[in-house]
Short mmCIF file of C-alpha atoms in Angstrom, two decimals:
data_model
loop_
_atom_site.label_atom_id
_atom_site.label_comp_id
_atom_site.label_asym_id
_atom_site.label_seq_id
_atom_site.Cartn_x
_atom_site.Cartn_y
_atom_site.Cartn_z
CA MET A 1149 36.88 64.23 -302.12
CA ASP A 1150 34.42 61.33 -302.01
CA LYS A 1151 30.91 62.81 -302.02
CA LYS A 1152 29.72 60.45 -299.30
CA PHE A 1153 32.11 62.22 -296.91
CA PRO A 1154 30.95 65.68 -295.78
CA ARG A 1155 33.28 68.58 -296.33
CA PHE A 1156 34.47 70.65 -293.42
CA ASN A 1157 32.14 73.46 -294.54
CA THR A 1158 29.25 71.12 -293.69
CA VAL A 1159 30.53 71.09 -290.13
CA GLY A 1160 30.77 74.86 -290.15
CA ALA A 1161 27.24 75.17 -291.50
CA ILE A 1162 25.88 72.92 -288.76
CA ILE A 1163 27.60 74.99 -286.09
CA LEU A 1164 26.42 78.27 -287.62
CA ILE A 1165 22.81 77.12 -287.94
CA SER A 1166 22.88 75.73 -284.39
CA THR A 1167 24.27 79.01 -283.06
CA ILE A 1168 21.50 80.97 -284.78
CA ILE A 1169 18.78 78.67 -283.47
CA LEU A 1170 20.14 78.82 -279.93
CA PHE A 1171 20.57 82.60 -280.08
CA ILE A 1172 17.04 83.19 -281.37
CA SER A 1173 15.63 80.87 -278.70
CA SER A 1174 17.39 82.53 -275.76
CA THR A 1175 16.68 86.02 -277.09
CA LEU A 1176 13.00 85.25 -277.64
CA ARG A 1177 12.69 83.82 -274.13
CA HIS A 1178 14.25 86.98 -272.72
CA GLU A 1179 12.07 89.28 -274.80
CA LEU A 1180 8.98 87.44 -273.55
CA PHE A 1181 10.03 88.32 -269.97
CA ASN A 1182 11.06 84.87 -268.79
CA SER A 1183 14.62 85.69 -267.71
CA SER A 1184 15.33 86.08 -264.01
CA GLY A 1185 17.94 86.52 -261.30
CA ASP A 1186 20.93 84.64 -262.70
CA LEU A 1187 20.94 86.60 -265.95
CA ALA A 1188 20.51 89.84 -264.01
CA PHE A 1189 23.45 88.97 -261.75
CA PHE A 1190 25.86 88.20 -264.57
CA ASP A 1191 24.71 91.07 -266.77
CA GLN A 1192 25.03 93.61 -263.97
CA GLY A 1193 28.40 92.31 -262.82
CA ILE A 1194 29.88 92.30 -266.32
CA TYR A 1195 28.45 95.75 -267.02
CA LEU A 1196 30.02 97.17 -263.85
CA ILE A 1197 33.37 95.61 -264.76
CA SER A 1198 33.19 97.18 -268.21
CA GLN A 1199 32.56 100.58 -266.62
CA GLY A 1200 35.59 100.27 -264.34
CA LYS A 1201 33.40 99.95 -261.24
CA THR A 1202 33.59 97.40 -258.44
CA PRO A 1203 31.32 94.54 -259.58
CA ILE A 1204 29.32 94.13 -256.39
CA SER A 1205 25.96 92.93 -257.59
CA SER A 1206 22.89 94.36 -255.89
CA ILE A 1207 21.10 91.18 -257.00
CA ILE A 1208 22.93 89.00 -254.48
CA ASP A 1209 24.89 91.67 -252.56
CA PHE A 1210 28.24 90.01 -253.33
CA HIS A 1211 31.24 90.71 -255.51
CA THR A 1212 31.02 88.70 -258.73
CA LEU A 1213 34.16 86.75 -257.79
CA ALA A 1214 32.49 85.71 -254.53
CA ASP A 1215 29.94 83.73 -256.50
CA HIS A 1216 32.03 81.16 -258.36
CA ALA A 1217 35.45 82.83 -258.69
CA ALA A 1218 34.58 83.08 -262.40
CA TRP A 1219 37.30 85.41 -263.67
CA ILE A 1220 36.14 84.72 -267.23
CA LEU A 1221 33.57 87.47 -266.61
CA TYR A 1222 36.35 90.06 -266.81
CA PHE A 1223 37.10 88.95 -270.37
CA LEU A 1224 33.41 89.00 -271.28
CA ALA A 1225 33.38 92.61 -270.07
CA LEU A 1226 35.56 93.49 -273.07
CA LEU A 1227 32.51 92.88 -275.26
CA TYR A 1228 30.52 95.31 -273.11
CA LYS A 1229 33.19 97.92 -273.74
CA ILE A 1230 32.27 97.73 -277.44
CA TYR A 1231 28.61 98.16 -276.55
CA PRO A 1232 26.94 97.20 -273.25
CA SER A 1233 24.18 94.73 -274.05
CA VAL A 1234 22.86 91.55 -272.49
CA TYR A 1235 22.61 90.10 -275.98
CA TRP A 1236 26.38 89.58 -275.93
CA LEU A 1237 25.77 86.94 -273.27
CA PHE A 1238 23.18 85.18 -275.40
CA ALA A 1239 25.56 85.27 -278.36
CA VAL A 1240 28.50 83.91 -276.35
CA GLN A 1241 26.34 81.20 -274.81
CA SER A 1242 24.83 80.14 -278.12
CA LEU A 1243 28.19 80.08 -279.88
CA ALA A 1244 29.90 78.19 -277.05
CA LEU A 1245 27.25 75.48 -276.92
CA ALA A 1246 27.22 75.11 -280.69
CA LEU A 1247 31.03 75.07 -280.86
CA GLY A 1248 31.06 71.99 -278.66
CA ALA A 1249 30.04 70.11 -281.79
CA LEU A 1250 33.42 70.84 -283.43
CA PRO A 1251 35.71 69.00 -280.96
CA THR A 1252 33.02 66.30 -280.82
CA TYR A 1253 33.44 65.89 -284.57
CA LEU A 1254 37.24 65.85 -284.26
CA LEU A 1255 37.15 63.34 -281.39
CA ALA A 1256 34.93 61.08 -283.49
CA LEU A 1257 37.40 61.21 -286.39
CA GLN A 1258 40.30 60.65 -284.02
CA ALA A 1259 38.55 57.55 -282.68
CA GLY A 1260 38.32 56.13 -286.19
CA LEU A 1261 34.74 56.94 -287.19
CA GLU A 1262 33.93 57.87 -290.76
CA LYS A 1263 33.10 61.48 -291.45
CA THR A 1264 29.40 60.78 -291.86
CA GLN A 1265 29.42 59.08 -288.46
CA ALA A 1266 31.34 62.01 -286.99
CA VAL A 1267 28.63 64.36 -288.25
CA VAL A 1268 26.06 62.08 -286.61
CA MET A 1269 27.98 62.52 -283.33
CA MET A 1270 27.67 66.28 -283.80
CA ALA A 1271 23.91 65.82 -284.09
CA VAL A 1272 23.85 63.63 -280.98
CA TYR A 1273 25.70 66.33 -279.06
CA LEU A 1274 23.51 69.19 -280.30
CA LEU A 1275 20.28 67.26 -279.67
CA TYR A 1276 21.28 66.23 -276.16
CA PRO A 1277 18.55 68.00 -274.14
CA VAL A 1278 20.81 69.77 -271.63
CA VAL A 1279 22.48 71.72 -274.47
CA TYR A 1280 19.26 73.40 -275.58
CA ASN A 1281 17.86 73.60 -272.05
CA SER A 1282 20.99 75.29 -270.67
CA ASN A 1283 20.67 77.87 -273.41
CA LEU A 1284 17.24 78.74 -272.00
CA ALA A 1285 18.41 78.93 -268.39
CA ASP A 1286 19.41 82.61 -268.36
CA PHE A 1287 23.22 82.74 -268.74
CA HIS A 1288 26.00 80.79 -267.01
CA PRO A 1289 29.74 80.74 -267.80
CA ASP A 1290 29.55 76.93 -267.51
CA VAL A 1291 28.57 76.83 -271.18
CA ILE A 1292 32.03 78.07 -272.18
CA ALA A 1293 33.57 75.13 -270.33
CA VAL A 1294 31.80 72.53 -272.48
CA PRO A 1295 33.74 73.08 -275.75
CA ALA A 1296 36.87 73.74 -273.66
CA ILE A 1297 36.63 70.34 -271.95
CA LEU A 1298 36.06 68.58 -275.27
CA THR A 1299 39.00 70.47 -276.77
CA ALA A 1300 41.20 69.52 -273.81
CA ILE A 1301 40.38 65.83 -274.34
CA PHE A 1302 41.14 66.09 -278.04
CA ALA A 1303 44.37 67.98 -277.34
CA ALA A 1304 45.48 65.34 -274.84
CA ARG A 1305 44.79 62.51 -277.26
CA THR A 1306 46.61 64.26 -280.11
CA LYS A 1307 49.44 65.54 -277.86
CA ARG A 1308 48.85 69.26 -278.28
CA ILE A 1309 50.13 70.50 -274.95
CA ILE A 1310 49.54 74.23 -275.53
CA TRP A 1311 45.94 73.75 -276.61
CA PHE A 1312 45.42 71.45 -273.64
CA CYS A 1313 46.72 74.00 -271.14
CA ILE A 1314 44.70 76.84 -272.69
CA SER A 1315 41.56 74.72 -272.55
CA ILE A 1316 42.14 73.74 -268.91
CA ILE A 1317 42.73 77.36 -267.90
CA LEU A 1318 39.54 78.38 -269.68
CA VAL A 1319 37.51 75.71 -267.87
CA LEU A 1320 38.86 76.75 -264.48
CA GLY A 1321 37.96 80.37 -265.18
CA CYS A 1322 34.30 79.55 -265.73
CA LYS A 1323 33.36 78.21 -262.30
CA ALA A 1324 35.28 77.16 -259.20
CA VAL A 1325 33.51 73.81 -258.86
CA LEU A 1326 34.64 72.84 -262.37
CA SER A 1327 38.08 72.37 -260.82
CA LEU A 1328 36.74 69.04 -259.54
CA THR A 1329 35.82 68.05 -263.09
CA VAL A 1330 39.30 69.02 -264.30
CA ALA A 1331 40.92 67.02 -261.49
CA ALA A 1332 38.74 63.98 -262.29
CA MET A 1333 39.65 64.31 -265.96
CA GLY A 1334 43.27 64.31 -264.84
CA VAL A 1335 42.76 61.01 -263.02
CA TRP A 1336 41.23 59.49 -266.15
CA LEU A 1337 44.00 60.77 -268.44
CA LEU A 1338 46.76 59.81 -266.03
CA PHE A 1339 45.73 56.28 -265.15
CA PHE A 1340 43.53 55.08 -268.00
CA GLU A 1341 44.42 57.07 -271.12
CA LYS A 1342 48.15 56.83 -270.38
CA ARG A 1343 48.55 60.55 -271.03
CA ARG A 1344 50.64 61.01 -267.90
CA LEU A 1345 51.82 64.57 -268.48
CA TYR A 1346 48.36 65.78 -269.45
CA GLY A 1347 46.74 63.92 -266.60
CA ALA A 1348 49.21 65.32 -264.09
CA ILE A 1349 48.64 68.87 -265.34
CA ALA A 1350 44.86 68.51 -265.07
CA LEU A 1351 44.97 66.82 -261.67
CA PHE A 1352 47.36 69.36 -260.19
CA SER A 1353 45.69 72.45 -261.68
CA GLY A 1354 42.20 71.27 -260.76
CA THR A 1355 43.17 70.53 -257.17
CA ALA A 1356 45.16 73.74 -256.81
CA TRP A 1357 42.41 75.95 -258.22
CA PHE A 1358 39.78 74.30 -256.01
CA LEU A 1359 41.81 75.23 -252.94
CA ILE A 1360 42.69 78.73 -254.18
CA ALA A 1361 39.13 79.56 -255.22
CA ASN A 1362 37.36 78.20 -252.16
CA GLU A 1363 39.92 79.05 -249.49
CA LEU A 1364 41.18 82.39 -250.79
CA ILE A 1365 39.20 84.09 -253.57
CA ILE A 1366 35.59 83.42 -252.55
CA PRO A 1367 36.17 84.12 -248.81
CA PHE A 1368 38.18 87.26 -249.64
CA PHE A 1369 35.52 88.79 -251.88
CA GLY A 1370 32.43 87.50 -250.13
CA GLY A 1371 33.26 85.89 -246.81
CA GLU A 1372 31.83 82.62 -245.60
CA ALA A 1373 28.33 84.01 -246.10
CA ALA A 1374 28.81 83.97 -249.87
CA LEU A 1375 29.60 80.27 -249.86
CA LEU A 1376 26.78 79.38 -247.49
CA ASN A 1377 24.07 81.53 -249.03
CA ARG A 1378 24.86 80.79 -252.65
CA HIS A 1379 25.84 77.15 -252.65
CA LEU A 1380 25.68 75.06 -249.49
CA TYR A 1381 21.94 75.57 -249.08
CA ARG A 1382 21.61 72.99 -251.84
CA TYR A 1383 23.07 70.48 -249.41
CA SER A 1384 21.27 71.70 -246.29
CA TYR A 1385 20.86 68.21 -244.84
CA LEU A 1386 24.67 68.04 -244.59
CA GLY A 1387 24.98 71.06 -242.32
CA ASN A 1388 25.90 74.71 -242.76
CA SER A 1389 29.67 74.46 -243.23
CA PHE A 1390 32.32 72.11 -244.54
CA SER A 1391 33.26 71.11 -240.99
CA GLU A 1392 29.66 70.25 -240.15
CA THR A 1393 29.40 68.24 -243.36
CA ILE A 1394 32.44 66.15 -242.42
CA LYS A 1395 31.00 65.54 -238.95
CA ILE A 1396 27.66 64.39 -240.34
CA LEU A 1397 29.31 62.11 -242.90
CA LEU A 1398 31.45 60.49 -240.22
CA SER A 1399 28.81 60.19 -237.49
CA HIS A 1400 25.62 59.69 -239.51
CA PRO A 1401 26.52 58.17 -242.90
CA GLU A 1402 22.98 56.83 -243.21
CA VAL A 1403 21.83 60.39 -243.93
CA ILE A 1404 23.76 60.54 -247.15
CA PHE A 1405 22.77 57.04 -248.26
CA LYS A 1406 19.11 57.86 -247.69
CA ASN A 1407 19.45 60.91 -249.93
CA ILE A 1408 21.42 59.10 -252.64
CA PHE A 1409 19.09 56.14 -253.00
CA SER A 1410 15.94 58.07 -253.76
CA SER A 1411 13.39 58.00 -256.55
CA ILE A 1412 14.27 61.51 -257.71
CA ASN A 1413 17.92 60.51 -258.15
CA LEU A 1414 16.88 57.43 -260.10
CA GLU A 1415 14.72 59.58 -262.33
CA TYR A 1416 17.64 61.99 -262.81
CA LEU A 1417 20.08 59.22 -263.83
CA VAL A 1418 17.56 57.75 -266.24
CA SER A 1419 16.99 61.13 -267.92
CA LEU A 1420 20.77 61.71 -268.03
CA ILE A 1421 21.58 58.51 -269.91
CA ALA A 1422 18.37 57.90 -271.86
CA PRO A 1423 19.25 60.21 -274.81
CA ILE A 1424 22.54 58.31 -275.34
CA LEU A 1425 21.64 54.87 -273.99
CA TRP A 1426 22.01 53.44 -277.47
CA GLY A 1427 25.81 53.85 -277.24
CA LEU A 1428 26.66 53.19 -273.60
CA LYS A 1429 28.54 49.95 -273.00
CA HIS A 1430 30.21 49.27 -269.67
CA GLN A 1431 33.60 48.42 -271.18
CA TYR A 1432 33.82 51.89 -272.74
CA MET A 1433 32.63 53.88 -269.73
CA LEU A 1434 36.03 54.89 -268.36
CA PRO A 1435 35.79 58.45 -269.74
CA VAL A 1436 32.80 58.97 -267.44
CA ILE A 1437 35.32 59.19 -264.58
CA GLY A 1438 35.60 62.84 -265.58
CA ALA A 1439 31.85 63.26 -265.09
CA ILE A 1440 31.79 61.82 -261.56
CA PRO A 1441 32.13 65.15 -259.67
CA CYS A 1442 29.30 66.73 -261.64
CA ILE A 1443 26.95 63.76 -261.31
CA ALA A 1444 27.88 63.19 -257.66
CA LEU A 1445 27.18 66.82 -256.73
CA ASN A 1446 23.79 66.62 -258.40
CA ILE A 1447 22.90 63.37 -256.69
CA LEU A 1448 24.06 64.58 -253.28
CA ALA A 1449 22.08 67.81 -253.50
CA ASP A 1450 18.67 67.92 -251.89
CA HIS A 1451 17.59 70.80 -254.12
CA PRO A 1452 15.43 69.48 -257.01
CA SER A 1453 16.84 71.97 -259.53
CA GLN A 1454 20.01 69.90 -259.82
CA LYS A 1455 18.22 66.63 -260.47
CA ASN A 1456 16.99 67.06 -264.02
CA LEU A 1457 18.14 68.22 -267.43
CA VAL A 1458 16.06 71.40 -267.31
CA LEU A 1459 18.92 73.58 -266.07
CA HIS A 1460 22.68 73.71 -266.67
CA TYR A 1461 23.94 71.59 -263.77
CA SER A 1462 24.63 68.48 -265.87
CA LEU A 1463 26.62 70.28 -268.59
CA PRO A 1464 30.10 69.25 -267.28
CA ALA A 1465 29.14 65.59 -267.61
CA LEU A 1466 28.24 65.84 -271.29
CA PRO A 1467 31.77 65.89 -272.81
CA PHE A 1468 32.69 62.65 -271.06
CA LEU A 1469 29.43 60.95 -272.00
CA MET A 1470 30.08 61.91 -275.62
CA VAL A 1471 33.59 60.45 -275.51
CA ALA A 1472 32.17 57.21 -274.06
CA ILE A 1473 29.57 56.72 -276.79
CA ILE A 1474 32.09 57.66 -279.49
CA ALA A 1475 34.40 54.91 -278.21
CA SER A 1476 31.54 52.42 -278.14
CA LEU A 1477 30.47 53.25 -281.69
CA ALA A 1478 34.04 53.22 -283.00
CA SER A 1479 34.55 49.73 -281.59
CA GLY A 1480 31.41 48.47 -283.25
CA LYS A 1481 29.92 47.53 -279.87
CA ALA A 1482 27.18 50.17 -279.58
CA TRP A 1483 23.66 48.84 -279.14
CA ILE A 1484 22.60 50.79 -282.23
CA LYS A 1485 24.96 51.46 -285.14
CA GLN A 1486 22.73 52.79 -287.91
CA ASN A 1487 23.16 56.54 -288.39
CA ARG A 1488 19.50 57.25 -289.06
CA VAL A 1489 18.34 55.32 -286.01
CA ILE A 1490 20.89 57.11 -283.81
CA ILE A 1491 19.65 60.50 -285.02
CA LEU A 1492 16.03 59.41 -284.57
CA TRP A 1493 16.80 58.28 -281.00
CA SER A 1494 18.47 61.62 -280.24
CA LEU A 1495 15.59 63.54 -281.77
CA VAL A 1496 13.06 61.67 -279.63
CA GLY A 1497 15.19 62.39 -276.54
CA PHE A 1498 15.24 66.08 -277.44
CA LEU A 1499 11.50 66.22 -278.03
CA VAL A 1500 10.75 64.47 -274.73
CA LEU A 1501 13.29 66.21 -272.45
CA GLY A 1502 13.90 69.52 -274.22
CA LYS A 1503 12.28 72.77 -273.09
CA TRP A 1504 11.24 73.76 -276.61
CA GLY A 1505 7.57 73.25 -275.73
CA LEU A 1506 7.64 76.10 -273.23
CA PHE A 1507 7.47 78.52 -276.15
CA THR A 1508 3.87 77.40 -276.67
CA SER A 1509 2.92 77.49 -272.98
CA ARG A 1510 4.77 78.99 -270.02
CA TYR A 1511 6.88 81.42 -272.02
CA LEU A 1512 3.71 83.11 -273.31
CA ARG A 1513 2.21 83.87 -269.92
CA ASN A 1514 3.35 87.53 -269.93
CA VAL A 1515 2.27 88.52 -273.43
CA ASP A 1516 -1.08 90.08 -272.46
CA ASN A 1517 0.62 93.22 -271.14
CA TRP A 1518 3.97 92.78 -272.88
CA GLN A 1519 3.77 96.09 -274.75
CA ALA A 1520 2.92 98.04 -271.62
CA THR A 1521 5.95 96.57 -269.83
CA LYS A 1522 8.21 97.42 -272.78
CA ASP A 1523 6.88 100.99 -272.90
CA ALA A 1524 7.45 101.47 -269.17
CA ILE A 1525 11.01 100.15 -269.42
CA ALA A 1526 11.70 102.58 -272.28
CA LEU A 1527 10.81 105.48 -269.99
CA ILE A 1528 13.67 104.64 -267.63
CA LYS A 1529 16.34 106.66 -269.42
CA THR A 1530 18.87 107.21 -266.63
CA PRO A 1531 21.16 104.80 -264.74
CA ASP A 1532 19.46 105.67 -261.44
CA SER A 1533 18.39 102.96 -258.99
CA VAL A 1534 15.40 100.75 -259.77
CA PHE A 1535 13.10 98.46 -257.84
CA THR A 1536 11.03 96.12 -259.96
CA THR A 1537 9.86 92.52 -260.31
CA ASP A 1538 12.29 89.64 -260.84
CA ILE A 1539 11.27 89.07 -264.45
CA ILE A 1540 11.74 92.74 -265.38
CA THR A 1541 15.05 93.07 -263.54
CA PRO A 1542 17.23 91.48 -266.30
CA HIS A 1543 16.03 94.22 -268.68
CA LEU A 1544 17.31 97.05 -266.47
CA THR A 1545 20.53 95.78 -264.88
CA HIS A 1546 22.95 98.34 -266.34
CA ARG A 1547 23.10 100.37 -263.15
CA GLU A 1548 24.72 100.04 -259.74
CA LEU A 1549 21.52 99.49 -257.79
CA ILE A 1550 18.60 97.38 -258.90
CA SER A 1551 16.61 94.89 -256.85
CA PHE A 1552 13.52 92.72 -256.84
CA LYS A 1553 13.74 91.91 -253.12
CA TYR A 1554 10.45 93.06 -251.64
CA ASN A 1555 11.02 95.33 -248.64
CA LEU A 1556 8.78 98.31 -247.95
CA ASN A 1557 11.45 99.89 -245.76
CA ASP A 1558 13.85 100.28 -248.71
CA LEU A 1559 11.67 102.35 -251.02
CA ASN A 1560 13.62 105.57 -250.54
CA ASN A 1561 16.72 103.84 -251.91
CA TYR A 1562 15.21 103.80 -255.40
CA HIS A 1563 14.63 106.46 -258.01
CA TYR A 1564 12.34 104.31 -260.16
CA ILE A 1565 9.80 101.71 -259.05
CA LEU A 1566 8.31 99.60 -261.83
CA LEU A 1567 5.51 97.16 -260.99
CA ASN A 1568 3.59 94.61 -263.02
CA LEU A 1569 0.64 93.66 -260.82
CA ARG A 1570 -0.68 91.18 -263.34
CA HIS A 1571 2.56 89.18 -263.52
CA PRO A 1572 4.46 89.63 -260.25
CA GLY A 1573 6.98 86.81 -260.77
CA TRP A 1574 8.18 84.63 -257.92
CA ALA A 1575 9.89 87.12 -255.58
CA ALA A 1576 6.64 88.60 -254.25
CA SER A 1577 2.88 88.17 -254.67
CA THR A 1578 0.30 90.31 -256.44
CA GLU A 1579 -0.99 91.28 -253.00
CA ASP A 1580 2.49 92.48 -251.97
CA TYR A 1581 2.84 94.66 -255.05
CA GLN A 1582 -0.73 95.95 -254.71
CA HIS A 1583 0.13 97.01 -251.16
CA LEU A 1584 3.30 98.66 -252.46
CA TYR A 1585 1.33 100.45 -255.17
CA ASN A 1586 -1.18 101.76 -252.62
CA GLN A 1587 1.63 103.01 -250.40
CA LEU A 1588 3.42 104.77 -253.27
CA GLN A 1589 0.26 106.70 -254.09
CA THR A 1590 0.37 108.25 -250.64
CA GLN A 1591 4.01 109.31 -250.85
CA PRO A 1592 4.42 112.75 -252.47
CA GLU A 1593 8.07 112.16 -253.39
CA PHE A 1594 7.00 109.51 -255.92
CA LYS A 1595 5.12 110.42 -259.09
CA LEU A 1596 3.15 107.96 -261.21
CA GLN A 1597 4.87 108.37 -264.59
CA TYR A 1598 3.20 105.55 -266.53
CA GLN A 1599 0.08 103.41 -266.13
CA ARG A 1600 -1.34 100.79 -268.49
CA ASP A 1601 -2.58 97.18 -268.29
CA ASP A 1602 -1.62 96.78 -264.60
CA VAL A 1603 1.88 98.09 -265.27
CA TYR A 1604 2.89 101.09 -263.16
CA LEU A 1605 6.06 103.16 -263.24
CA PHE A 1606 6.78 105.55 -260.39
CA SER A 1607 9.72 107.94 -260.39
CA LYS A 1608 11.10 110.04 -257.56
CA ILE A 1609 10.55 113.77 -257.95
#
């Protein structure tokens, strides 16, 4: 083989190294007590599934399927049957995000790029800020959908129907709203890629699963409250139900236009395309049709968390953006064509928009009593109920009842109460926990089992 062309083991090495880096990063963040509610929800739900118990999470008071109809969690529970550990989730997430580089590489070769250029596309994918940032946003099954979407596109282009169907099914199992992405991909494949069978499968399955998940599964396991409390609050200006949203859109369309054309949305779109601006040309933007649902939902939301690359909400758009820049580069029309400059551009984008810097700032805020918190956690040796702070919760979720929702009237529901007065998290204030601590000292049924550096563990006698 010509030495200027990388061997496939180079691709494998890149994926392996990327997986290790991502895994170490997410694990370190967790160990520094920066994880929160989302990780606790998924970890508890998967643990309960693995134990054969009904996965009703005490974190959100809903069945896991009422959240996003993410049946993929039942398969992840098989790993917990081997050994129940939250680190499985970090491993799966790291591997899934890194594996997205493989179909990216194959799509680049399929488009006609040389192998060295295909490896550069792997680097562009891995350095895209939302990949690393999503890895540091607790855990979300969305990450599994990224390599699955890329694989589905590659399978459609190379006419591998079985791989295509498996990939589509996997995407749909990660999150109900991803059905819109699958349907949009179907439109693109059907009308613009001339892959009629593949497009029809994606369009039909995406539409069908959207209806099944939102009209049957989520209401059955969680009722309308699950949908409203977990999702529609992000679009509060559009009402409190789908019917209200339709009414507002029909009677007051100016409301939606005012929200769309805002400075925060402009900033979001700039950050979304800046890391790959070098390769975006309008004549090769048709693949971005598949990204429209994801981008539209983020733009329509009035919750700021969806309008940046800090969290995972832009992940479903990434595969289609990658396909667009691959097409532009393969045609020779990209703004920048030199491999080194492309990598440099991607590296700058990562350094500017990536969350790596938090390891030198925000992620270190809990280290002054880190050991005391770890020691207190180690003293909780039974699966009895726990009340604690939101940042400690993900370390103790392997039980049926755990909560960080501050309510003095619920104290008797818990066997353990673990407080960190120095670092209370966001769910309650230091004053709230100080008041709770004072009250616990007056209740004879609770014994102070551990005390050090403003960390207190009470257990019920």
